[in-house]
Phi, psi and omega in degrees: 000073174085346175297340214235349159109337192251137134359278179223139187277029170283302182292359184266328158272016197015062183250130158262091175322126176282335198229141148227151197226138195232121145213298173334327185284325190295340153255028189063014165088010187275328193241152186266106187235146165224148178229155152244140175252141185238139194310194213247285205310305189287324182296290214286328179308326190243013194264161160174163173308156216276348180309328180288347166069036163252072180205157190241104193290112168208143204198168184273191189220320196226057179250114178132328178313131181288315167289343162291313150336284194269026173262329198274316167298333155290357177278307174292324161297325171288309183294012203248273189303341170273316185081017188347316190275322150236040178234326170246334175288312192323326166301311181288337180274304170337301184303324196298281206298316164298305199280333192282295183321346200285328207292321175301351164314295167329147169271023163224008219243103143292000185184151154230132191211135202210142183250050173113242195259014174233139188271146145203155178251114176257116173316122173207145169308286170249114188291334184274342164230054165057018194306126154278155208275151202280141185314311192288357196274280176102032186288334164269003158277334199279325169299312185297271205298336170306311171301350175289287197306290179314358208035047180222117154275139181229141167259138184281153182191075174086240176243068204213118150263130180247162201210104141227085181311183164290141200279344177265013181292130150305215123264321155347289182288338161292305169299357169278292194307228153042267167352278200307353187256302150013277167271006180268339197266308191302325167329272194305285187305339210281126152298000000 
């Protein structure tokens, strides 16, 4: 729902899905709901009167709640009536993306690299010839508990920091967020 800069990054890929299966975003994540969509072809193969004995039993664990239900229809009304995705994420992928480049200036940051709102920095030992820091190092775990003591969470993934914020962060808090990983890596790395 919009992390990838798109609705869904099928479209984004100009991919038609026969199945798409949704469930956190649809409610912006406060209630727990899930669906699955399925293409016109595939749907009408299980819908039909029940006499006929076409149908496909099947359900979610978390299908149907009536307060969730109507937590996934205002969500979808909002993301709908805002133009969300590009009049209020745009700005923010821009900031993710200017402010996140800054990080390759460090003499450890080899790349920055980002899909909408989710970001990574990737850590390497030597920038001109892309040596990633030995596995036993743990340097993006180490980055991870520094950005904690700043109060910036980062996921850590090898020597892979990923900055996937909330979709409703400010560019204030991008630049907090950023800064803070910033001084969480000269922390740990600084010569």
């Amino acid at each position: 729902f919009g992390r990838t800069g798109s609705l869904f990054v099928c479209g984004e890929l100009g991919l038609n899905p026969t199945f798409l299966c949704l469930s956190k975003g649809i409610t912006s994540g406060y209630l727990p709901l899930a669906a699955t969509l399925a293409e016109e072809k595939i749907y009408r193969a299980f819908y039909d009167e029940y006499s006929t004995r076409k149908m496909f039993l099947h359900s979610h664990s978390y299908t149907a709640n009536p307060l969730a239900c109507a937590c996934a229809n205002e969500t979808l009304s909002l993301l709908r009536e805002n133009d969300f995705l590009s009049s209020a994420l745009g700005p923010k992928i821009k900031a993710l993306g200017e402010r996140g480049r800054a990080l390759e200036e460090l003499p450890w940051c080899g790349e920055f690299r980002q899909t909408g709102m989710i970001g990574a920095a990737e850590l390497v030992e030597d920038k001109e010839t892309r040596e990633p820091f030995a596995f036993e190092r743990r340097v993006g775990y180490q980055i991870y508990l520094e950005g904690l003591r700043r109060g910036v969470f980062m996921r850590p993934l090898g020597n892979v920091i990923y900055f996937i914020p909330p979709l409703t962060i400010s560019e204030d808090e991008i630049e907090t967020m950023i800064g803070a990983a910033r001084d969480s890596i000269r922390a740990v790395l600084g010569k």
